Coordinates of C-alpha atoms in Angstrom, one line a residue:
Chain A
X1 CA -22.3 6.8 -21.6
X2 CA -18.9 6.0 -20.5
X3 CA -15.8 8.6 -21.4
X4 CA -14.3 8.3 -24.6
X5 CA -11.0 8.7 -25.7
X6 CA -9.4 9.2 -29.6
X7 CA -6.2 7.7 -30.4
X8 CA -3.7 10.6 -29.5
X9 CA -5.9 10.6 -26.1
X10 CA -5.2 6.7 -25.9
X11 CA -1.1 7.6 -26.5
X12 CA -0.9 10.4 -24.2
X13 CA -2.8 7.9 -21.0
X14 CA -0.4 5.3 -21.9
X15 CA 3.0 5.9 -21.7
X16 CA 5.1 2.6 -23.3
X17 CA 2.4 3.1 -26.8
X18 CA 3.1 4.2 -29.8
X19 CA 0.9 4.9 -33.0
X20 CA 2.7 2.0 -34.4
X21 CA 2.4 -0.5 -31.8
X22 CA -1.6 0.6 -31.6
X23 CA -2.0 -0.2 -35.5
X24 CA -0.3 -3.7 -35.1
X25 CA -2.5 -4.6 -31.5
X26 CA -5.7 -3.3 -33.8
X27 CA -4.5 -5.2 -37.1
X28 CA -3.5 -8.1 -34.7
X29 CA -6.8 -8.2 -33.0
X30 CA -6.2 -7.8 -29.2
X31 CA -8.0 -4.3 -28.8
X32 CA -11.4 -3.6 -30.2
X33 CA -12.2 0.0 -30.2
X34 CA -15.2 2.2 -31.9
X35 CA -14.3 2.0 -35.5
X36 CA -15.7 5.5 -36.0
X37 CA -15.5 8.0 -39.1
X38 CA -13.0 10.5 -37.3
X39 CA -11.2 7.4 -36.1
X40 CA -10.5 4.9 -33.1
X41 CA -12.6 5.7 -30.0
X42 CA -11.3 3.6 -26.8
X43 CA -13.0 3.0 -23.1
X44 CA -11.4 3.4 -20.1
X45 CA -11.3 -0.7 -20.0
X46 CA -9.1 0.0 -23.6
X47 CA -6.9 2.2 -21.9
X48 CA -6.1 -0.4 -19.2
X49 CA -5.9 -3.1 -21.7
X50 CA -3.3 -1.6 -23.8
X51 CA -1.6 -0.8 -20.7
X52 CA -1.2 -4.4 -20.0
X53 CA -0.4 -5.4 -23.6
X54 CA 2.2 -2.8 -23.4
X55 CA 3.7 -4.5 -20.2
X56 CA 3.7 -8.0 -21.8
X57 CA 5.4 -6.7 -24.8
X58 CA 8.5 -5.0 -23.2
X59 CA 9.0 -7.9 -20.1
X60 CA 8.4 -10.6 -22.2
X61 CA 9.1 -9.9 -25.6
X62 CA 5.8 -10.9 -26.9
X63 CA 4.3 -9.9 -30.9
X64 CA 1.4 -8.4 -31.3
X65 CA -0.5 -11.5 -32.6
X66 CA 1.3 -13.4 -29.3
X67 CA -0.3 -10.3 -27.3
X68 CA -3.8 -11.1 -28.9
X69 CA -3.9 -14.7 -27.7
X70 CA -3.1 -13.6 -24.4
X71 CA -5.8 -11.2 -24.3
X72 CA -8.0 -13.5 -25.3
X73 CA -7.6 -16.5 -23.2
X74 CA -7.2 -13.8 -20.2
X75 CA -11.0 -12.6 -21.5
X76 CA -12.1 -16.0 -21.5
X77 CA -11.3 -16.1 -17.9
X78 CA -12.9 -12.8 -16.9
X79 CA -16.1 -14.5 -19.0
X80 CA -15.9 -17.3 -17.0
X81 CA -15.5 -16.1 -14.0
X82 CA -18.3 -13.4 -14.3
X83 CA -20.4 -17.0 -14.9
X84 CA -19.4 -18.4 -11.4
X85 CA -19.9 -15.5 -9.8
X86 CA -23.6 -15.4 -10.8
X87 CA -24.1 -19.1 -10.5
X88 CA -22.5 -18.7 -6.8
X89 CA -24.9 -15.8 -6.1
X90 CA -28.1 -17.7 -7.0
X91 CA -27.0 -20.9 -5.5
X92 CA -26.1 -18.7 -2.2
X93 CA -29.6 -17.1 -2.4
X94 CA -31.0 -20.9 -2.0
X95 CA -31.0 -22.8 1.3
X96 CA -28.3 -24.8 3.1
X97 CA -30.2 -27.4 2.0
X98 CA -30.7 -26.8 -1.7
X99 CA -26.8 -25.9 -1.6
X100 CA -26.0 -28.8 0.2
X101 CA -27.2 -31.1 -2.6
X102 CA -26.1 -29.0 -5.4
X103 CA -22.6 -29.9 -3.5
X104 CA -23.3 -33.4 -3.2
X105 CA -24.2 -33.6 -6.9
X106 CA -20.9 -31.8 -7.8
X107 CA -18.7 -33.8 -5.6
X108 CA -20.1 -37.1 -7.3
X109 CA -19.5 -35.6 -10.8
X110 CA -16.6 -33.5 -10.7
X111 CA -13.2 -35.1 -11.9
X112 CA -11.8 -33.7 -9.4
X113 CA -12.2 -35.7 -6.6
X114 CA -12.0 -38.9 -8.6
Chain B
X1 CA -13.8 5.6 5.5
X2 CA -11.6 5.2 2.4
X3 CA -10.7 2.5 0.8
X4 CA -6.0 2.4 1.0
X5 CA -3.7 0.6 -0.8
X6 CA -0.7 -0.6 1.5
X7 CA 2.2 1.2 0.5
X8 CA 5.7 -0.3 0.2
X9 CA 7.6 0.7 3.7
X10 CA 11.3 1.2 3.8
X11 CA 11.7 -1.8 5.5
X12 CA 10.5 -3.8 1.8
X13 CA 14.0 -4.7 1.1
X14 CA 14.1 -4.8 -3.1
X15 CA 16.2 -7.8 -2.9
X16 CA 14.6 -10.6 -1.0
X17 CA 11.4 -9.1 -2.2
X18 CA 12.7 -10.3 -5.6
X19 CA 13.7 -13.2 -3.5
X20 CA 17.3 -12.2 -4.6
X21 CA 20.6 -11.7 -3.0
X22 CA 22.8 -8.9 -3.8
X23 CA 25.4 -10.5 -6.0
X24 CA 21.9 -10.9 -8.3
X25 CA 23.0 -9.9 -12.0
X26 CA 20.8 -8.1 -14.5
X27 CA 19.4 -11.3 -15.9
X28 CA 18.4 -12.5 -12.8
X29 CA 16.5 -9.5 -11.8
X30 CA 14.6 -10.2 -15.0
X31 CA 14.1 -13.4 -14.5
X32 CA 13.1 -13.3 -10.9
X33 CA 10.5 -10.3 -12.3
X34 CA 9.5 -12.6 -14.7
X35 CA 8.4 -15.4 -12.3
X36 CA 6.8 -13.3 -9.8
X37 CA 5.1 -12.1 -13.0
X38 CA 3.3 -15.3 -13.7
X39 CA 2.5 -15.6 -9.7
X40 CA 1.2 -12.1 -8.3
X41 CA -0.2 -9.8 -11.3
X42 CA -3.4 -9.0 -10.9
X43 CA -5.0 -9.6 -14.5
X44 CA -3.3 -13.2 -14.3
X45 CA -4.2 -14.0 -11.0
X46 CA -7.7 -12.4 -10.6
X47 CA -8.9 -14.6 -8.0
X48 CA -6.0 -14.1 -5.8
X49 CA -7.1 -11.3 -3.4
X50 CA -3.8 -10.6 -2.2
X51 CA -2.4 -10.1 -5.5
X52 CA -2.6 -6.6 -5.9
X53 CA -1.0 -6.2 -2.7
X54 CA 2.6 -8.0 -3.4
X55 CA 2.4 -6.8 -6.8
X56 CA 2.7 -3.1 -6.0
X57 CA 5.9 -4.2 -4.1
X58 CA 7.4 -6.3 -6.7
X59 CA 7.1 -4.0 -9.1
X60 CA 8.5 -1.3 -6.9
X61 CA 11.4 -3.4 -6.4
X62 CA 11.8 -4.3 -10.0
X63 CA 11.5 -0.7 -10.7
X64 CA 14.5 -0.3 -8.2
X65 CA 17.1 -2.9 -9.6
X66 CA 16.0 -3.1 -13.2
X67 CA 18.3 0.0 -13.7
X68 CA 21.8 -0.2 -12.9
X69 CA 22.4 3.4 -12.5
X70 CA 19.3 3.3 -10.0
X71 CA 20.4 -0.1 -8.4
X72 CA 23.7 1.6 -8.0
X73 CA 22.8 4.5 -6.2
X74 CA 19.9 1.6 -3.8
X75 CA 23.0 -0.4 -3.1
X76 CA 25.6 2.5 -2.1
X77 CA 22.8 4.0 0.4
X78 CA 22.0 7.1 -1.6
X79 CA 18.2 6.4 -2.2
X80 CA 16.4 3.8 -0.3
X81 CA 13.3 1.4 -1.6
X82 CA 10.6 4.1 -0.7
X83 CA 9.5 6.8 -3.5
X84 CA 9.4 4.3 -5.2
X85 CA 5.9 4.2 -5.2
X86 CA 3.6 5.2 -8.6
X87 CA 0.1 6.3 -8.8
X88 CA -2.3 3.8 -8.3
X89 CA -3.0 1.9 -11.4
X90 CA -6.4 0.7 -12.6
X91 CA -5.7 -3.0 -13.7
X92 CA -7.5 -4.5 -16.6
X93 CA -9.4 -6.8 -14.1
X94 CA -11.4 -3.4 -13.0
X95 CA -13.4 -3.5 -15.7
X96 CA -13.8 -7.2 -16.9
X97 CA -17.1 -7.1 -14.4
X98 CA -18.0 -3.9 -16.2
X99 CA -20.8 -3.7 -18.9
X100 CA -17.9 -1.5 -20.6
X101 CA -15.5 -3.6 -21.2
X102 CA -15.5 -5.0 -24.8
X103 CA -13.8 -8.5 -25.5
X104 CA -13.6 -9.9 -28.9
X105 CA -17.1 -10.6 -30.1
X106 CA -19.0 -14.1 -29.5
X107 CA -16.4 -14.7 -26.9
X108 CA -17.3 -12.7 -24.1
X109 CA -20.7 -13.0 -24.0
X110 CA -20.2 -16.1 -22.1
X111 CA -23.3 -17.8 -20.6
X112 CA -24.3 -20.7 -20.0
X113 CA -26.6 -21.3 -23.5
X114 CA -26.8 -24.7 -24.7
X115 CA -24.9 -26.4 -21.5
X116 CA -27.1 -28.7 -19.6
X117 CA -26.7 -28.3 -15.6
X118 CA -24.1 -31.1 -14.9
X119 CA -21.9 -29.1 -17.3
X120 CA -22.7 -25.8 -16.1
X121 CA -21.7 -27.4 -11.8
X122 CA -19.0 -29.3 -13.4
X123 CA -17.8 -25.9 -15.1
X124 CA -18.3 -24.4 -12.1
X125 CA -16.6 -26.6 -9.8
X126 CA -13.3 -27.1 -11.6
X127 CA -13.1 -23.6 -11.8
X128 CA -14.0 -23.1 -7.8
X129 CA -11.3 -22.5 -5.1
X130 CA -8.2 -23.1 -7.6
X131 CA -7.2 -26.6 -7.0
X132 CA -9.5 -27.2 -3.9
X133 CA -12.4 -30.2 -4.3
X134 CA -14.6 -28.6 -1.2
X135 CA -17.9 -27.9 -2.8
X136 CA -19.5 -24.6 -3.1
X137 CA -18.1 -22.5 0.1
X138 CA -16.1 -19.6 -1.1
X139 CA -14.5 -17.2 1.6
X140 CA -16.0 -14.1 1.2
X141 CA -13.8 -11.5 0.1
X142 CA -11.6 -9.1 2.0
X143 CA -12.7 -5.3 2.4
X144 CA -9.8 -2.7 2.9
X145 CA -11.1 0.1 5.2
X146 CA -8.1 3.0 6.9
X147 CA -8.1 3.9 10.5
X148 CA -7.3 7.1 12.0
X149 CA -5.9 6.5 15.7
X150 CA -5.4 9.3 17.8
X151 CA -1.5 9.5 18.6
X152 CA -1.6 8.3 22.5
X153 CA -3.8 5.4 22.0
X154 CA -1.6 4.4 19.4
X155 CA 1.3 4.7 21.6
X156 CA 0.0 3.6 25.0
X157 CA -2.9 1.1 23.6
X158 CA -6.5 1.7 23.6
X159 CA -9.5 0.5 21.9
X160 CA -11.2 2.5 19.0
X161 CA -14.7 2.1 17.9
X162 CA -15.1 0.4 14.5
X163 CA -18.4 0.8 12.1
X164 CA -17.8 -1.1 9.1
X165 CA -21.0 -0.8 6.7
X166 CA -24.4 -3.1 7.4
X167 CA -22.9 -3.6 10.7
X168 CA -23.5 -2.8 14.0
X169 CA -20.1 -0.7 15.2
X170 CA -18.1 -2.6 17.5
X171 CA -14.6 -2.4 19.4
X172 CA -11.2 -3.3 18.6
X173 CA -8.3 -3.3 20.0
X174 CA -5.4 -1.0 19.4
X175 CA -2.3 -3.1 20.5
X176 CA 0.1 -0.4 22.5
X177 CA 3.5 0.2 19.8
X178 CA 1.0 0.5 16.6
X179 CA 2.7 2.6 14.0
X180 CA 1.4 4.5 11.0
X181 CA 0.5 2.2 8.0
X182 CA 0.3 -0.7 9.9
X183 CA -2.4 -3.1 9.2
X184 CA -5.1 -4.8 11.6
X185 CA -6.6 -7.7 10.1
X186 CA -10.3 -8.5 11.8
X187 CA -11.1 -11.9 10.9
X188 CA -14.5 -12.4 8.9
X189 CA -15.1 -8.7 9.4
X190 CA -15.0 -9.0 5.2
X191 CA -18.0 -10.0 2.7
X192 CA -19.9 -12.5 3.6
X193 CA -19.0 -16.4 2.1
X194 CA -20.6 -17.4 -0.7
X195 CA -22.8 -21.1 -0.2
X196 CA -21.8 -20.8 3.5
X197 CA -18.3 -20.2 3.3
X198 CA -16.4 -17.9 6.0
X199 CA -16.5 -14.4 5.8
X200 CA -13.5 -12.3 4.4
X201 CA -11.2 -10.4 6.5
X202 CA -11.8 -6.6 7.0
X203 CA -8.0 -5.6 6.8
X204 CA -7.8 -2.2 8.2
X205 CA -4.7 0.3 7.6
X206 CA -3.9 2.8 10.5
X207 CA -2.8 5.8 10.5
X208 CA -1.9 7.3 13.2
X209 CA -2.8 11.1 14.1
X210 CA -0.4 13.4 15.2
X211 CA -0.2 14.8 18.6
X212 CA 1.0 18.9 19.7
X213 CA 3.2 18.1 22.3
X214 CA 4.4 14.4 21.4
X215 CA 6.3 13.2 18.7
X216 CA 7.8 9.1 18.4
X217 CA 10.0 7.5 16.4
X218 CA 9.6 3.9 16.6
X219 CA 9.3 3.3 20.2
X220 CA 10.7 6.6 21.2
X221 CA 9.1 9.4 22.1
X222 CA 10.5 13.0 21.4
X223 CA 9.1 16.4 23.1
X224 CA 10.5 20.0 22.9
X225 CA 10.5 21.2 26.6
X226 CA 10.6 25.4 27.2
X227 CA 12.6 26.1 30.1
X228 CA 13.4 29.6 31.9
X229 CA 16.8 31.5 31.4
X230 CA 17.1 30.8 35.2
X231 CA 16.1 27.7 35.1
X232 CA 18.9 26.9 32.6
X233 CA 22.0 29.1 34.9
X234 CA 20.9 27.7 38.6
X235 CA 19.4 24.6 37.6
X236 CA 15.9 23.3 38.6
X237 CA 13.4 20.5 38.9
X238 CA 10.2 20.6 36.4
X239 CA 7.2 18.7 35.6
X240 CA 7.7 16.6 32.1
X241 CA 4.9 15.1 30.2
X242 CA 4.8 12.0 29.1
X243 CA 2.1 9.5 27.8
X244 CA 1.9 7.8 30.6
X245 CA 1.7 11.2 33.1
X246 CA 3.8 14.0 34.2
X247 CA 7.4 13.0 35.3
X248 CA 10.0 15.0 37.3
X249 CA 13.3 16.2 35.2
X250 CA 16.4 17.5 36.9
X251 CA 17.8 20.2 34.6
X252 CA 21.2 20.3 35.8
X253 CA 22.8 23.9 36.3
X254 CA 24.1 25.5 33.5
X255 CA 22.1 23.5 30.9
X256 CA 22.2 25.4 26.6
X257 CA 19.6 25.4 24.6
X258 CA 19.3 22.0 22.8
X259 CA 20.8 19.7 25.2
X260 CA 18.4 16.6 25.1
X261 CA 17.5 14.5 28.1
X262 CA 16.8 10.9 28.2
X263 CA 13.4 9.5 30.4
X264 CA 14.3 5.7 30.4
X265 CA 11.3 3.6 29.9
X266 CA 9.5 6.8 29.5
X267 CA 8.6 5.4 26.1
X268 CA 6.3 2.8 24.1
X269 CA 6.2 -0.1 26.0
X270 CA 5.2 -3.0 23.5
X271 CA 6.6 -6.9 23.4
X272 CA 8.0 -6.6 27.2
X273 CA 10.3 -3.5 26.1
X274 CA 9.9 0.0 27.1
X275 CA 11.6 3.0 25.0
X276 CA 12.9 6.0 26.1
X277 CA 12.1 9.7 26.4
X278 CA 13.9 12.0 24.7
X279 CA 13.2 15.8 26.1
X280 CA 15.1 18.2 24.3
X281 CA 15.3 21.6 26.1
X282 CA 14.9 25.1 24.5
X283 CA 15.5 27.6 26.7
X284 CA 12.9 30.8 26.4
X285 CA 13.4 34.0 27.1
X286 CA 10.4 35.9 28.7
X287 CA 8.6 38.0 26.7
X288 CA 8.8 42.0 26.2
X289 CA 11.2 43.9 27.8
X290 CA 13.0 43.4 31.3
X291 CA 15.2 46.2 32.1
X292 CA 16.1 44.5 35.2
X293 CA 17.4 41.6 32.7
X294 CA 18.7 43.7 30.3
X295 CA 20.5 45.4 32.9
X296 CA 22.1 42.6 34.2
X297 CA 23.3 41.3 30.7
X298 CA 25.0 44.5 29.6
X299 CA 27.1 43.8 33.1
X300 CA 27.9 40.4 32.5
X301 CA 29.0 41.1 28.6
X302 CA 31.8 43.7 30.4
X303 CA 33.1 40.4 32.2
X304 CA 35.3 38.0 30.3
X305 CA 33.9 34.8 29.3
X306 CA 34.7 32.1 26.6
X307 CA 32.9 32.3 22.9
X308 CA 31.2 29.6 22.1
X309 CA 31.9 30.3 18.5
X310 CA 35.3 29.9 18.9
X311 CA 36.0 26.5 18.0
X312 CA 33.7 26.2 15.1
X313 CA 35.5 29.5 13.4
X314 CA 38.4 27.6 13.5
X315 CA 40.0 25.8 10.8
X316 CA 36.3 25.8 8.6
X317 CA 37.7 27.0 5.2
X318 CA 35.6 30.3 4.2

């Protein structure tokens, strides 16, 4: 079980929140913590990510539903690239051969080198 | 071995690491932050492995500038770009690979369900080496390791015995002139590639031990020499060390406390150019009593002789 943290735990870790800015990013949907009876419960991944939300809002200006979209297509990243790091990691288990075709295969149908 | 972060140096001037001039106004500092934003922060640029790295110095040079009382004081020479330095911080990216980390729901489950295999490679290979169409060899990535050298090897050169982990240990080179929180960088000393792709760089930070007699300062070296009372009043010739072997010093007759000597190309030789010596004298009185001595001094204090105190009395308001 990782280490939890309540919400005044959460505003003490991160320096630029505030309980205001935390209820917009929760309302606005770009931080998903525990929704538990005694309140919020975050990760230490929450911590991190409100961190960076909090950086985005004060260099760039951005609103909390402007934040969420950015947190989202930068989770869609991670997503993806936890994908290709697995796919890599099987194909590199397979032989130079095996991986040699699978390259061959890719280079046909890729766009990219059309 | 540890794992270190490079630290910004005081050589990381804020400016051109902004890629700024002087004359840059408040707006441009933002700007300029802005930019290098986009290019070097780790949660935007994941796959970049040197990202981390020019980030830390960015944002201690935005941290310098962004405040014009702070910028103020940088540019008039009261503080300079180190200290600037905050504890390390855990990026998002830390945790996207871990089970932990929670991402909207649906979404970050990812997977390949429903895709058939050409999408799944096609997926895959857009996504691969960031604008590169060459297949499935990824470099494999680079491993940060910190080196302690002992002082002299650092100074004179030497070669210090290296085992990195699943490896059989091995010898590098210390290039003579290396300097604390410098880094080597062994090529494809890293993680292995991935589909037969290079190995990663093992980038190794050095720091460099200290030493009881020696101390340097770039490629000077400094040593606190005791000399005799007589040696100081008649003069003498002594035995120096220095890192390359003992060395013959002429202390000239008559020679205070403090006076430093220079050893010419006594130093670190590195790039065809050798420093200098510096041997600063302290003069040591033997220990317990000498009547003899003692003797001797409450004669010579009857005698008239200047006080070295005299000038510095003078004129000092007090």
């Amino acid at each position: 079980m990782s280490q939890q943290f309540d919400e005044t735990q959460v505003l003490q870790r991160v320096a630029r929140l505030t309980r205001d800015k935390l209820t917009a990013l929760m309302e606005a949907g770009a931080i998903f913590p525990d929704l538990t009876e005694s309140g919020p419960l975050f990760v230490a991944a929450d911590v991190a990510r409100l961190d960076l939300l909090c950086e985005f809002e004060e260099l760039f200006d951005m609103k909390p539903e402007a934040l969420a979209v950015m947190i989202t297509v930068i989770d869609q990243m991670h997503a993806a690239r936890q994908d290709r790091r697995c796919l890599l990691e099987a194909i590199g288990t397979e032989t130079v051969d095996v991986q040699m075709r699978i390259a061959t295969v890719l280079a046909e149908v890729s766009p990219r080198t059309k | 071995m540890a794992e270190k972060k490079p630290k910004p140096t005081p050589t990381d001037d804020p400016y051109s690491v902004l890629g700024l001039t002087k004359s840059a106004s408040e707006a441009d500092i933002k700007k300029a932050y802005r930019r290098l934003v986009r290019s070097s922060h780790p949660d935007i640029n994941p796959d970049d492995p040197e990202a981390a790295a020019r980030f830390i110095r960015i944002s201690a040079a935005h941290d310098l500038l962004k405040d014009p009382a702070t910028r103020a004081r940088f540019d008039a020479g009261e503080i300079d770009a180190t200290g600037q330095e905050k504890p390390e911080r855990r990026y998002y990216r830390d945790y996207t690979d871990a089970r932990e980390s929670r991402q909207r729901p649906g979404q970050a489950a990812g997977g390949f369900a429903g895709m058939s295999p050409e999408d799944i490679f096609a997926e895959m290979f857009r996504q691969q080496g960031g604008g590169r169409a060459d297949g499935f060899a990824a470099a494999g990535r680079n491993l940060a390791f910190r080196l302690e050298v002992p002082f002299l090897d650092a100074a004179r050169g030497g070669k210090a015995r290296i085992a990195l982990p699943g490896e059989p240990p091995f010898d590098v080179n210390i290039p003579a002139g290396l300097h604390d929180g410098q880094t080597l960088r062994l090529r494809g000393k890293g993680e292995p590639g991935i589909g037969g792709g290079p190995r990663g760089d093992a980038e190794v930070t050095i720091s460099v031990a200290s030493h009881p007699i020696f101390r340097r300062e770039g490629d000077t070296i400094l040593i606190t020499l005791p000399i005799t009372l007589d040696e100081a009043v008649l003069g003498a010739k002594v035995e120096v060390p220095t890192i390359t072997g003992d060395v013959a010093l002429t202390i000239p007759k008559g020679t205070s406390s403090g006076r430093i000597m220079r050893l010419r190309g006594r130093g670190v030789a590195q790039n065809g150019h050798s420093g200098d010596q510096l041997v600063e004298l302290r003069i040591v009185l033997p220990k317990g009593d000498d009547p003899k001595l003692a003797e001797f001094m409450q004669e010579w204090r009857k005698s008239e002789h200047e006080d070295p105190r005299k000038a510095m009395l003078k004129g000092v308001p007090r």
